Short mmCIF file of C-alpha atoms in Angstrom, two decimals:
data_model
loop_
_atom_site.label_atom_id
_atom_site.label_comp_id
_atom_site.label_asym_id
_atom_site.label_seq_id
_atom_site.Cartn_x
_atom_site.Cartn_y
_atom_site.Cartn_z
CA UNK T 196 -13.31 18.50 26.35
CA UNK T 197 -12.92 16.48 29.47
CA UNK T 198 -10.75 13.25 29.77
CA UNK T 199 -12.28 10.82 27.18
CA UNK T 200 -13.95 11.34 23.16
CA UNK T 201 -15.65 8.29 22.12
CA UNK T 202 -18.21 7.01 19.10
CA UNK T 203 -21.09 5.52 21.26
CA UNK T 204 -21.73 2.31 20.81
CA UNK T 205 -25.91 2.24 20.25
CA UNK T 206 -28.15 -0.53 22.89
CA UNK T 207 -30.91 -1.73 20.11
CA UNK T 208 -29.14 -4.05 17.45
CA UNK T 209 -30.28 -2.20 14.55
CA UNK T 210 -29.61 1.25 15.54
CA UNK T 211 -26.87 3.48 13.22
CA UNK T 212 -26.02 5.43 16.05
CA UNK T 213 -22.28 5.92 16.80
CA UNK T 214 -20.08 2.68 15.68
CA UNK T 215 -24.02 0.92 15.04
CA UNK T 216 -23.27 -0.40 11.42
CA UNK T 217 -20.43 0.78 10.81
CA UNK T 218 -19.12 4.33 10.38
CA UNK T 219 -20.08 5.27 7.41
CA UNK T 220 -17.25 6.93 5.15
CA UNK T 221 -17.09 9.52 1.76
CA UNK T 222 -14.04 10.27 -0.48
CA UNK T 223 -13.98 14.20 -1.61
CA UNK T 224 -14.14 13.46 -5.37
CA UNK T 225 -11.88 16.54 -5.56
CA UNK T 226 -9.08 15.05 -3.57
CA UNK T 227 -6.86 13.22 -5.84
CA UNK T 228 -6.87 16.17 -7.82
CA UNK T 229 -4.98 17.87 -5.03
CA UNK T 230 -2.71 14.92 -3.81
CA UNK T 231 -1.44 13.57 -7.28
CA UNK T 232 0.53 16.66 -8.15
CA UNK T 233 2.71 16.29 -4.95
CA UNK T 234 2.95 12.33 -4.75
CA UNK T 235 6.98 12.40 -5.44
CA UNK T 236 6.82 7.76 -6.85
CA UNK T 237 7.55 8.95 -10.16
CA UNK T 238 10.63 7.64 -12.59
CA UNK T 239 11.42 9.31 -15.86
CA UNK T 240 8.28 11.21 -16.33
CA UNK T 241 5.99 8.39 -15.40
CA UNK T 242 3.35 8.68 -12.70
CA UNK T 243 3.53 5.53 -10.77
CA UNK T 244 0.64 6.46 -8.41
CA UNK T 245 -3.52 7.07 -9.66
CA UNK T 246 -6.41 7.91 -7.71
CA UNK T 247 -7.09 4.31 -7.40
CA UNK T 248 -4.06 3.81 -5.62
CA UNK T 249 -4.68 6.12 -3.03
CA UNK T 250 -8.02 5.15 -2.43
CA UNK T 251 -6.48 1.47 -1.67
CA UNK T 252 -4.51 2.79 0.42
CA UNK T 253 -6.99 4.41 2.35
CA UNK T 254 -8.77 1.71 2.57
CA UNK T 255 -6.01 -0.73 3.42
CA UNK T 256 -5.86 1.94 6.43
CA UNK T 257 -9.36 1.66 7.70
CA UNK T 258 -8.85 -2.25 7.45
CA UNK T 259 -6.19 -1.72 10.03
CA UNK T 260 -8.60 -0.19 12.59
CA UNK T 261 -11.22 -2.91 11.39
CA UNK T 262 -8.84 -5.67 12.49
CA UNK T 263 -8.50 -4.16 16.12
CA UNK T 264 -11.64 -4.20 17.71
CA UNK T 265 -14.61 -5.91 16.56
CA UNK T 266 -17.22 -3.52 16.56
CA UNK T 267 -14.79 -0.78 14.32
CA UNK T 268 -16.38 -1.21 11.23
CA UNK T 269 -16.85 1.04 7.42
CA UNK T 270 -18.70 1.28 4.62
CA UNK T 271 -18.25 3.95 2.33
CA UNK T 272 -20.57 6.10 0.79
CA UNK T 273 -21.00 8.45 -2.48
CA UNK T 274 -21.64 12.10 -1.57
CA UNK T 275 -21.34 14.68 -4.45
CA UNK T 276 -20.75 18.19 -3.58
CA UNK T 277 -21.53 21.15 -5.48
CA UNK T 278 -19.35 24.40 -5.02
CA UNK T 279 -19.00 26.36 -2.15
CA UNK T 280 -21.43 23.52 -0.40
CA UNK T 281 -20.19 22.20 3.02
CA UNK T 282 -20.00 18.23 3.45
CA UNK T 283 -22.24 18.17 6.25
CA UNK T 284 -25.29 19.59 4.54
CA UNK T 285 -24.33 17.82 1.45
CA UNK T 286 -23.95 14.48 3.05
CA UNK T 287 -25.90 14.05 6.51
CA UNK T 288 -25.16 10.42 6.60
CA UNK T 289 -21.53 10.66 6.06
CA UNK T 290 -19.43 10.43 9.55
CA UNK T 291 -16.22 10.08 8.38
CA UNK T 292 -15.09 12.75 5.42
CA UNK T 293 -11.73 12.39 3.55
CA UNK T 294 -10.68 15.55 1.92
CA UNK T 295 -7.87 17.89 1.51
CA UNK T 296 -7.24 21.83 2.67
CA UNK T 297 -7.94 22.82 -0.43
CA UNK T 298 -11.50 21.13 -0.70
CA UNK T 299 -12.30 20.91 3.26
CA UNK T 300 -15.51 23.17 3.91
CA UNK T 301 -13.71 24.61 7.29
CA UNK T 302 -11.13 25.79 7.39
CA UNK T 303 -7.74 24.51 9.06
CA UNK T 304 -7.31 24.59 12.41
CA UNK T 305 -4.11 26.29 14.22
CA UNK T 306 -1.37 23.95 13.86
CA UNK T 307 -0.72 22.41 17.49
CA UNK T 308 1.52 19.68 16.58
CA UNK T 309 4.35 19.62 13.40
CA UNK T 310 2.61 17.32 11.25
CA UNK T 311 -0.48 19.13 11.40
CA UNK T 312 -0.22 21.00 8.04
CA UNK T 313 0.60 17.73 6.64
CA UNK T 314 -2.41 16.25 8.04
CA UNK T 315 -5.20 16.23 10.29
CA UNK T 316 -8.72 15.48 11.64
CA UNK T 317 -11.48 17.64 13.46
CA UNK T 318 -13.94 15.59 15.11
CA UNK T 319 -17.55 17.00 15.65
CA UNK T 320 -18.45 16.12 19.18
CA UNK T 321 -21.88 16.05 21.01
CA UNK T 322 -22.67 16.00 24.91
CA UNK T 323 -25.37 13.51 25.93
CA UNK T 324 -27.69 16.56 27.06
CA UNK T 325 -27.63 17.57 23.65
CA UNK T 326 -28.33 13.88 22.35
CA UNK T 327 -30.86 13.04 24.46
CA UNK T 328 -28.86 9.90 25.68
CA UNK T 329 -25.66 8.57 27.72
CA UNK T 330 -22.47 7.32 26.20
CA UNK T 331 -22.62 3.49 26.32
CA UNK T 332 -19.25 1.43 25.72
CA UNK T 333 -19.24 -1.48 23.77
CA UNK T 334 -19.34 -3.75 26.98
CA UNK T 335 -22.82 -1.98 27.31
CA UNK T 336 -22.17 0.39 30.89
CA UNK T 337 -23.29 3.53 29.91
CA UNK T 338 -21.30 6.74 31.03
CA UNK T 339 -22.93 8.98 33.67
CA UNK T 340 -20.29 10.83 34.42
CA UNK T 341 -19.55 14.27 32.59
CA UNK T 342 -15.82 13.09 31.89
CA UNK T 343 -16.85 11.92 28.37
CA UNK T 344 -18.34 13.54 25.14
CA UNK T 345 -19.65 11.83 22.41
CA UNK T 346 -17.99 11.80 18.52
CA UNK T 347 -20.76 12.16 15.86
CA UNK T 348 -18.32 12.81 12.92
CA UNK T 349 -14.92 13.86 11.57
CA UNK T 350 -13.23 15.59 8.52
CA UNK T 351 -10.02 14.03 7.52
CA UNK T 352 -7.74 17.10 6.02
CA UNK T 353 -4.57 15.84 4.30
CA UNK T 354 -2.25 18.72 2.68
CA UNK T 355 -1.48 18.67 -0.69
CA UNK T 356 0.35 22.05 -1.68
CA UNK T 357 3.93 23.19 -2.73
CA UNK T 358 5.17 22.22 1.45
CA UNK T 359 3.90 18.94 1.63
CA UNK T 360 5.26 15.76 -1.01
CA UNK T 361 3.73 12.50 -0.39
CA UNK T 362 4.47 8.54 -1.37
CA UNK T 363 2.25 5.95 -1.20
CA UNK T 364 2.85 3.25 1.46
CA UNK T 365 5.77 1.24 2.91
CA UNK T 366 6.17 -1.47 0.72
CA UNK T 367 9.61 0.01 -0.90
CA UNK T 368 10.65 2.84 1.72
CA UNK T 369 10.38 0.83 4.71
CA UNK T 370 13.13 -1.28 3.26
CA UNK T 371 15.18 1.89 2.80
CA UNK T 372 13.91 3.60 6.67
CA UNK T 373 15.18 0.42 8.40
CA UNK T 374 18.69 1.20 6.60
CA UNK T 375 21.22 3.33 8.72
CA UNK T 376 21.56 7.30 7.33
CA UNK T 377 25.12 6.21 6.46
CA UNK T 378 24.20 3.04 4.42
CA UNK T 379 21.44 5.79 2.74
CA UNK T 380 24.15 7.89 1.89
CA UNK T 381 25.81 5.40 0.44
CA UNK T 382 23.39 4.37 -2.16
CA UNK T 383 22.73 8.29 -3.02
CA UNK T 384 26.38 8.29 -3.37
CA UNK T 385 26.97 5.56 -5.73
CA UNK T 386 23.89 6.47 -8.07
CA UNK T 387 25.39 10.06 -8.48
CA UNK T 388 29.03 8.17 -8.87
CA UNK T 389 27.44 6.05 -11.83
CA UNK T 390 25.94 8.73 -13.50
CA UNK T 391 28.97 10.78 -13.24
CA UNK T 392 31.52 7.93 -13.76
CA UNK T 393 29.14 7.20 -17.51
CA UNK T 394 29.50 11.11 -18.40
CA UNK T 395 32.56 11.15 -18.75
CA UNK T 396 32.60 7.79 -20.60
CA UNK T 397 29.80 9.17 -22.97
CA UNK T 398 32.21 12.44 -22.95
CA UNK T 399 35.56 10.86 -23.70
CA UNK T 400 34.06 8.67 -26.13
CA UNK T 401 32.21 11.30 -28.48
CA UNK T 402 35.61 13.08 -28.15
CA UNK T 403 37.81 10.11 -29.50
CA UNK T 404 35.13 9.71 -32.29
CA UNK T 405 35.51 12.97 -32.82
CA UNK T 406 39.38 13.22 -32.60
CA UNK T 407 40.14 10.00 -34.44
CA UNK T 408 37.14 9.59 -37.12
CA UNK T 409 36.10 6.32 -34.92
CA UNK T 410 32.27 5.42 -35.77
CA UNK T 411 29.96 4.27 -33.69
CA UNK T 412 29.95 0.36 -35.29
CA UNK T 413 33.40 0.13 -33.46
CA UNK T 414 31.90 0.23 -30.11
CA UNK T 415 31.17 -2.75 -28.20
CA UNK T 416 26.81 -2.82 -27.99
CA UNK T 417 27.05 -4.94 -24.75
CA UNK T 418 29.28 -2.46 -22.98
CA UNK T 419 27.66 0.76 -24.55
CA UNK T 420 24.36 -0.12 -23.74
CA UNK T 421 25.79 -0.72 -19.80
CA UNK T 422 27.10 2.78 -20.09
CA UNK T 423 24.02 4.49 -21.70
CA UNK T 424 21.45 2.80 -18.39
CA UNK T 425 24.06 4.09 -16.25
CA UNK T 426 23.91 7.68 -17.45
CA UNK T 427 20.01 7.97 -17.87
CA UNK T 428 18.98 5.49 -14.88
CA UNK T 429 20.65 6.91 -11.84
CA UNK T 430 18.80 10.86 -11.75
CA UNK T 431 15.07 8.94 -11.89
CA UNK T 432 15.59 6.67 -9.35
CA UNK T 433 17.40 9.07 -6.89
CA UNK T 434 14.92 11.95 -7.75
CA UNK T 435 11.52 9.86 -8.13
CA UNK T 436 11.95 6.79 -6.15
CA UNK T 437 14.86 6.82 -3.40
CA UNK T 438 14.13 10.77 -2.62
CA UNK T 439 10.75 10.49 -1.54
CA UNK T 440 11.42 7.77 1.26
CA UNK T 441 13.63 10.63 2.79
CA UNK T 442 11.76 14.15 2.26
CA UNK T 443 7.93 12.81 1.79
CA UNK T 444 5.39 11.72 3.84
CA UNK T 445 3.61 7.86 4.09
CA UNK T 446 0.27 8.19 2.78
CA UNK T 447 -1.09 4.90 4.51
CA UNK T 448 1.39 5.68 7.70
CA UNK T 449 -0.77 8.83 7.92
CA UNK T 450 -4.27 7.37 6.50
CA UNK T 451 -4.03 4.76 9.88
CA UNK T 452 -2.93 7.60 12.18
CA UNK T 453 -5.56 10.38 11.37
CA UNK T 454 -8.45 7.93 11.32
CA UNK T 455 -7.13 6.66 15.06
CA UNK T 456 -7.45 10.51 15.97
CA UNK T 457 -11.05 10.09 14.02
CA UNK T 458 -12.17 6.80 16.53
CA UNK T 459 -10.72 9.56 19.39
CA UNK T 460 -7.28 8.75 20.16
CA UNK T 461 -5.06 11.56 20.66
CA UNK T 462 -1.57 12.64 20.73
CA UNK T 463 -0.15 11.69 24.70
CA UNK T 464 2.88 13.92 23.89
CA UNK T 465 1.22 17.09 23.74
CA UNK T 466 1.91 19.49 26.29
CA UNK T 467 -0.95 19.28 29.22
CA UNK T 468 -2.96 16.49 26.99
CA UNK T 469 -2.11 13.63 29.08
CA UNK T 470 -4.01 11.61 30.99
CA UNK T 471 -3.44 8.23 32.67
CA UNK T 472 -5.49 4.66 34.01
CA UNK T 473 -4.48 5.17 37.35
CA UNK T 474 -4.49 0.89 37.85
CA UNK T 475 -2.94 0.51 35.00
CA UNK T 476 -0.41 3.32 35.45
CA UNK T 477 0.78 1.36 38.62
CA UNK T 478 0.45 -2.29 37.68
CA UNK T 479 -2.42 -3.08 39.70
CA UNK T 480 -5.42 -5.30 38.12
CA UNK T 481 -8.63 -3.44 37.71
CA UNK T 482 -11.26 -3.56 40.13
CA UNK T 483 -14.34 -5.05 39.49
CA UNK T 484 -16.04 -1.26 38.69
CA UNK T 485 -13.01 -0.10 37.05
CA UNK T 486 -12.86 -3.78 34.31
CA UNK T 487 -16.29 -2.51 33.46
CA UNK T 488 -16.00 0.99 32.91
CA UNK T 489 -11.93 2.01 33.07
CA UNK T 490 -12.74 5.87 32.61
CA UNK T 491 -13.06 5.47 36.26
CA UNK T 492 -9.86 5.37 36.85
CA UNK T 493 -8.46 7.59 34.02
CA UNK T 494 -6.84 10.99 36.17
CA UNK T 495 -5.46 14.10 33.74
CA UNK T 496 -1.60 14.34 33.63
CA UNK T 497 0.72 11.69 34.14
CA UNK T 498 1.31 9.07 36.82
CA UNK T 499 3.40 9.68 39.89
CA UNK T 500 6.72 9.33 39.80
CA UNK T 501 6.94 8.97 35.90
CA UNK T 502 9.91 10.92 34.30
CA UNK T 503 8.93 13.80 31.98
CA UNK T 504 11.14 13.75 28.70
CA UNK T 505 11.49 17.61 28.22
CA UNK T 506 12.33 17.48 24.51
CA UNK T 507 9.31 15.57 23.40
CA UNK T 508 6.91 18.57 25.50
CA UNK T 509 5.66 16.02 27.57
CA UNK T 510 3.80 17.85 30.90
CA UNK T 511 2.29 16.68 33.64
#
């Protein structure tokens, strides 16, 4: 698909086109359906994420994008969909589409990196031929070059079966990422020490009761009540809260990163995918053609001289 994939960015003030009044944006009504049974923020039975919360999370996500360029705007819209109906004949004014595998109307592509099946986006793209116009940047030069195609929607896919788990944002496993593995072992390690250590209290105590006719009204309420959180308090938390942060994904973390693949970002790891601002590559200002329209200067593969990390697939 050439070197660049870009929302135009329309010449008349009024005009929807591309990013003209935003990108408009739809919520599959069927989706928390499918990511609610595999968010893992639960604690004793309790279901500490709804549908509301993932939709402020998604939201919190487009907000990010919002905040980086001034012209990156949404506004969502309601589009109902009946069975077996696909999203785009459903909802012609939706650009943007946030479903899951289950509900998207195509089906998934081949994975081509490993978080794929976790989550992805396929962008619909258009070539100015078949628009009937150029590509213009949000400086105004319009693209005449053939090294650009045009975005006129996406589909959002997160996964939600028995492979993928989820949690909601950073707010409480960031804390617990920025720890070292060790110190993370260590916490697992003394939860499962507290439970254990209160077993056998709970153990040897219903066996002296039981030995030595001892009642329960000769038991110190401060002390048993210590020992009783420490036996039921410790499997929750390590199985519902502290888990997660290890062996789930970030919601949000993956809300901002899909929807930067929707605005046409890509991956610059993937094998044969990368391409380089040949100025900026070298630390050179851009020329006066190049500050106005940088694809100019954008060559496939990477810059000269640049070492090539084999374990992250990087190719020139």
């Amino acid at each position: 698909l050439g070197f660049g994939r870009i929302w135009t960015s329309p010449a008349a003030a009024g005009s929807n086109a591309g990013l003209g009044g935003g990108l408009s944006w739809a919520w599959d009504p069927h989706l928390c359906a499918a990511l609610l049974p595999v968010m893992r923020e639960n604690a004793a039975g309790l279901d500490l994420v709804t549908c509301s919360d993932l939709r402020s999370s998604f939201e919190r996500a487009l907000a990010a994008w919002e905040r980086v360029h001034r012209w990156i705007s949404f506004h969502e819209v309601q589009c109902d969909l009946r069975p077996g109906e696909a999203w785009t004949d459903a909802c012609p004014r939706v650009e943007l589409w946030v479903t899951s595998f289950a509900g998207s109307s195509s089906p998934p592509h081949p994975p081509t990196h490993d978080g794929d099946q976790v989550a992805s986006t396929d962008p619909v793209y258009a070539y100015s031929s078949q628009l009937g116009r150029l590509l213009r940047l949000t400086n105004g030069v319009e693209l005449q070059s053939h090294s650009t195609v045009e975005i006129v929607r996406a589909q959002i896919v997160f996964g939600g079966g028995s492979d993928v788990c989820w949690y909601l944002d950073s707010w409480f496993c960031g804390a617990l990422h920025a720890l070292r593995d060790s110190l993370f072992l260590a916490i697992g390690a003394a939860l499962w020490g507290a439970f254990s250590f209160s077993l056998i209290y709970w153990l040897l105590r219903l066996w002296h009761a039981r030995r030595f006719g001892v009642g329960a009204r000769h038991w110190s309420g401060i002390a048993a009540t210590v020992w009783l959180v420490l036996l039921v308090a410790p499997v929750p938390l390590l199985r519902g809260v502290i888990a997660p942060c290890r062996e789930c994904f970030d919601f949000e973390a993956a809300s901002v990163h899909e929807v930067g693949h929707a605005l046409g970002l890509g991956h610059p790891d993937g094998g044969g995918a990368n391409v380089y601002q040949r100025a900026l590559a070298a630390g050179l200002p851009l020329n006066a053609s190049e500050c106005l329209n940088p694809w100019r200067g954008v060559r496939q593969g990477t810059p000269p001289g640049a070492a090539i990390d084999a374990e992250a697939s990087c190719e020139p």
